[in-house]
PDB file of C-alpha atoms and ligand atoms in Angstrom:
ATOM      1  CA  MET L   1     -58.430-153.543 -11.403  1.00  0.00           C
ATOM      2  CA  SER L   2     -56.797-150.844  -9.296  1.00  0.00           C
ATOM      3  CA  GLU L   3     -58.475-149.712  -6.143  1.00  0.00           C
ATOM      4  CA  LEU L   4     -60.528-146.532  -6.408  1.00  0.00           C
ATOM      5  CA  LYS L   5     -60.002-143.771  -3.882  1.00  0.00           C
ATOM      6  CA  LEU L   6     -62.638-141.299  -2.826  1.00  0.00           C
ATOM      7  CA  CYS L   7     -61.953-137.600  -3.154  1.00  0.00           C
ATOM      8  CA  GLN L   8     -61.656-136.200   0.385  1.00  0.00           C
ATOM      9  CA  GLY L   9     -63.257-132.889  -0.571  1.00  0.00           C
ATOM     10  CA  SER L  10     -66.029-132.048   1.882  1.00  0.00           C
ATOM     11  CA  ARG L  11     -68.232-130.629  -0.896  1.00  0.00           C
ATOM     12  CA  CYS L  12     -67.178-132.803  -3.857  1.00  0.00           C
ATOM     13  CA  HIS L  13     -70.691-134.288  -4.170  1.00  0.00           C
ATOM     14  CA  THR L  14     -72.261-130.814  -4.357  1.00  0.00           C
ATOM     15  CA  TYR L  15     -70.657-129.953  -7.690  1.00  0.00           C
ATOM     16  CA  ASN L  16     -73.183-130.783 -10.359  1.00  0.00           C
ATOM     17  CA  THR L  17     -71.088-132.424 -13.035  1.00  0.00           C
ATOM     18  CA  LYS L  18     -72.185-135.271 -15.304  1.00  0.00           C
ATOM     19  CA  ASP L  19     -69.510-137.653 -14.020  1.00  0.00           C
ATOM     20  CA  ARG L  20     -70.717-137.227 -10.422  1.00  0.00           C
ATOM     21  CA  LEU L  21     -74.324-138.081 -11.262  1.00  0.00           C
ATOM     22  CA  LYS L  22     -74.825-141.805 -10.572  1.00  0.00           C
ATOM     23  CA  GLY L  23     -77.638-144.268 -10.216  1.00  0.00           C
ATOM     24  CA  VAL L  24     -80.690-145.306 -12.166  1.00  0.00           C
ATOM     25  CA  LYS L  25     -83.416-142.975 -13.367  1.00  0.00           C
ATOM     26  CA  GLY L  26     -85.607-141.895 -10.483  1.00  0.00           C
ATOM     27  CA  SER L  27     -82.909-142.410  -7.838  1.00  0.00           C
ATOM     28  CA  LYS L  28     -79.914-140.584  -9.204  1.00  0.00           C
ATOM     29  CA  THR L  29     -77.550-138.786  -6.823  1.00  0.00           C
ATOM     30  CA  PHE L  30     -74.515-136.604  -7.170  1.00  0.00           C
ATOM     31  CA  GLN L  31     -71.670-138.510  -5.548  1.00  0.00           C
ATOM     32  CA  THR L  32     -68.160-137.879  -4.331  1.00  0.00           C
ATOM     33  CA  ARG L  33     -65.731-138.661  -7.146  1.00  0.00           C
ATOM     34  CA  ARG L  34     -63.850-141.983  -7.114  1.00  0.00           C
ATOM     35  CA  ARG L  35     -60.610-142.248  -9.028  1.00  0.00           C
ATOM     36  CA  SER L  36     -57.681-144.637  -9.261  1.00  0.00           C
ATOM     37  CA  SER L  37     -55.408-141.616  -8.943  1.00  0.00           C
ATOM     38  CA  MET L  38     -55.857-137.958  -8.126  1.00  0.00           C
ATOM     39  CA  TYR L  39     -53.402-135.137  -8.626  1.00  0.00           C
ATOM     40  CA  TYR L  40     -54.118-132.688  -5.820  1.00  0.00           C
ATOM     41  CA  GLY L  41     -53.221-132.639  -2.134  1.00  0.00           C
ATOM     42  CA  SER L  42     -50.905-135.680  -2.236  1.00  0.00           C
ATOM     43  CA  GLY L  43     -53.446-137.654  -4.242  1.00  0.00           C
ATOM     44  CA  ASN L  44     -56.399-137.022  -1.932  1.00  0.00           C
ATOM     45  CA  PHE L  45     -58.447-134.576  -3.992  1.00  0.00           C
ATOM     46  CA  CYS L  46     -59.949-134.651  -7.484  1.00  0.00           C
ATOM     47  CA  SER L  47     -59.520-130.898  -8.035  1.00  0.00           C
ATOM     48  CA  MET L  48     -58.072-127.725  -6.551  1.00  0.00           C
ATOM     49  CA  ASN L  49     -61.651-126.751  -5.662  1.00  0.00           C
ATOM     50  CA  CYS L  50     -62.052-129.854  -3.507  1.00  0.00           C
ATOM     51  CA  TYR L  51     -58.599-129.308  -1.978  1.00  0.00           C
ATOM     52  CA  ASN L  52     -59.535-125.725  -1.098  1.00  0.00           C
ATOM     53  CA  ASP L  53     -62.921-126.786   0.310  1.00  0.00           C
ATOM     54  CA  TRP L  54     -61.192-129.243   2.610  1.00  0.00           C
ATOM     55  CA  ALA L  55     -58.590-126.672   3.652  1.00  0.00           C
ATOM     56  CA  GLU L  56     -61.256-124.070   4.403  1.00  0.00           C
ATOM     57  CA  THR L  57     -63.096-126.547   6.633  1.00  0.00           C
ATOM     58  CA  PHE L  58     -60.218-128.331   8.361  1.00  0.00           C
ATOM     59  CA  ILE L  59     -56.958-126.420   8.012  1.00  0.00           C
ATOM     60  CA  ASP L  60     -57.109-124.657  11.387  1.00  0.00           C
ATOM     61  CA  ARG L  61     -57.760-127.934  13.194  1.00  0.00           C
ATOM     62  CA  ALA L  62     -55.033-129.689  11.189  1.00  0.00           C
ATOM     63  CA  ILE L  63     -52.443-127.009  11.978  1.00  0.00           C
ATOM     64  CA  ASP L  64     -53.392-126.986  15.658  1.00  0.00           C
ATOM     65  CA  HIS L  65     -53.188-130.786  15.720  1.00  0.00           C
ATOM     66  CA  PHE L  66     -49.718-130.990  14.146  1.00  0.00           C
ATOM     67  CA  GLY L  67     -48.326-127.885  15.796  1.00  0.00           C
ATOM     68  CA  ARG L  68     -48.922-124.282  14.888  1.00  0.00           C
ATOM     69  CA  LEU L  69     -45.804-122.249  14.167  1.00  0.00           C
ATOM     70  CA  THR L  70     -45.461-119.648  16.908  1.00  0.00           C
ATOM     71  CA  GLU L  71     -42.059-118.191  16.047  1.00  0.00           C
ATOM     72  CA  PRO L  72     -40.441-117.510  12.683  1.00  0.00           C
ATOM     73  CA  LYS L  73     -38.060-120.146  11.394  1.00  0.00           C
ATOM     74  CA  HIS L  74     -34.557-119.007  10.456  1.00  0.00           C
ATOM     75  CA  LEU L  75     -32.529-119.967   7.428  1.00  0.00           C
ATOM     76  CA  THR L  76     -28.930-119.336   8.448  1.00  0.00           C
ATOM     77  CA  GLU L  77     -25.867-118.732   6.271  1.00  0.00           C
ATOM     78  CA  GLN L  78     -24.914-122.368   6.840  1.00  0.00           C
ATOM     79  CA  ASN L  79     -28.197-123.535   5.320  1.00  0.00           C
ATOM     80  CA  ALA L  80     -28.859-120.914   2.648  1.00  0.00           C
ATOM     81  CA  TRP L  81     -27.138-122.780  -0.213  1.00  0.00           C
ATOM     82  CA  GLN L  82     -29.318-123.290  -3.264  1.00  0.00           C
ATOM     83  CA  LYS L  83     -28.480-125.082  -6.475  1.00  0.00           C
ATOM     84  CA  THR L  84     -28.946-123.088  -9.613  1.00  0.00           C
ATOM     85  CA  TYR L  85     -27.574-122.808 -13.125  1.00  0.00           C
ATOM     86  CA  ASP L  86     -26.784-120.251 -15.769  1.00  0.00           C
ATOM     87  CA  TRP L  87     -25.373-120.218 -19.283  1.00  0.00           C
ATOM     88  CA  ASN L  88     -22.006-118.878 -20.334  1.00  0.00           C
ATOM     89  CA  SER L  89     -21.287-117.046 -23.611  1.00  0.00           C
ATOM     90  CA  ASN L  90     -20.758-120.401 -25.381  1.00  0.00           C
ATOM     91  CA  ASP L  91     -24.279-121.445 -24.337  1.00  0.00           C
ATOM     92  CA  GLU L  92     -22.838-124.065 -21.968  1.00  0.00           C
ATOM     93  CA  THR L  93     -24.725-124.751 -18.750  1.00  0.00           C
ATOM     94  CA  LEU L  94     -22.861-123.682 -15.621  1.00  0.00           C
ATOM     95  CA  TYR L  95     -24.091-125.269 -12.411  1.00  0.00           C
ATOM     96  CA  VAL L  96     -23.465-123.358  -9.201  1.00  0.00           C
ATOM     97  CA  TYR L  97     -24.267-123.429  -5.536  1.00  0.00           C
ATOM     98  CA  ARG L  98     -25.323-119.912  -4.494  1.00  0.00           C
ATOM     99  CA  ASN L  99     -25.643-118.805  -0.895  1.00  0.00           C
ATOM    100  CA  GLY L 100     -28.787-116.694  -0.582  1.00  0.00           C
ATOM    101  CA  ILE L 101     -27.383-114.690   2.337  1.00  0.00           C
ATOM    102  CA  THR L 102     -23.691-114.211   1.557  1.00  0.00           C
ATOM    103  CA  LYS L 103     -24.203-114.386  -2.257  1.00  0.00           C
ATOM    104  CA  GLU L 104     -21.086-116.581  -2.424  1.00  0.00           C
ATOM    105  CA  GLU L 105     -21.051-118.956  -5.403  1.00  0.00           C
ATOM    106  CA  ARG L 106     -19.296-122.295  -5.719  1.00  0.00           C
ATOM    107  CA  PRO L 107     -19.127-124.351  -8.909  1.00  0.00           C
ATOM    108  CA  LEU L 108     -21.068-127.606  -9.108  1.00  0.00           C
ATOM    109  CA  THR L 109     -20.736-130.499 -11.493  1.00  0.00           C
ATOM    110  CA  LYS L 110     -23.848-131.571 -13.378  1.00  0.00           C
ATOM    111  CA  GLN L 111     -23.819-134.768 -11.284  1.00  0.00           C
ATOM    112  CA  GLN L 112     -23.716-132.813  -8.016  1.00  0.00           C
ATOM    113  CA  TYR L 113     -26.520-130.583  -9.274  1.00  0.00           C
ATOM    114  CA  HIS L 114     -28.807-133.575  -9.873  1.00  0.00           C
ATOM    115  CA  ASP L 115     -27.702-135.523  -6.792  1.00  0.00           C
ATOM    116  CA  GLN L 116     -30.490-135.032  -4.203  1.00  0.00           C
ATOM    117  CA  ASN L 117     -28.118-136.063  -1.426  1.00  0.00           C
ATOM    118  CA  TYR L 118     -25.313-133.657  -2.339  1.00  0.00           C
ATOM    119  CA  THR L 119     -25.559-130.491  -0.278  1.00  0.00           C
ATOM    120  CA  LEU L 120     -23.412-127.833   1.322  1.00  0.00           C
ATOM    121  CA  ASN L 121     -26.140-127.112   3.874  1.00  0.00           C
ATOM    122  CA  THR L 122     -25.240-128.392   7.304  1.00  0.00           C
ATOM    123  CA  SER L 123     -28.669-129.511   8.519  1.00  0.00           C
TER     124      SER L 123
HETATM  125 ZN1   ZN P 201     -63.562-133.872  -5.377  1.00  0.00          ZN
END
């Protein structure tokens, strides 16, 4: 049996759903959900609600802990290449690298398009 993880939502147990109600008659409680896998917040939350509850409670402390951004980041010409594709008049897929700043386009092969390591960006 796979290990069950607890939803990290700070208010998960306060949502009155049937699946959260556990225990025997007379001593039932609503409990934090346990799941073998969860889809939200890198697998830590059972729902977007729980993810948002956590964020509302802890996000400021988390950002301060890991470093709050104090200046805008810059995407330069050298790093503004993005893979994209289009179709030609024969309905063939054309893969291209498009620079978001200069608007320059360079052709890509399908292999290069799908290769996560292939990039024109310099860092
Ligand atoms: Zn939850």
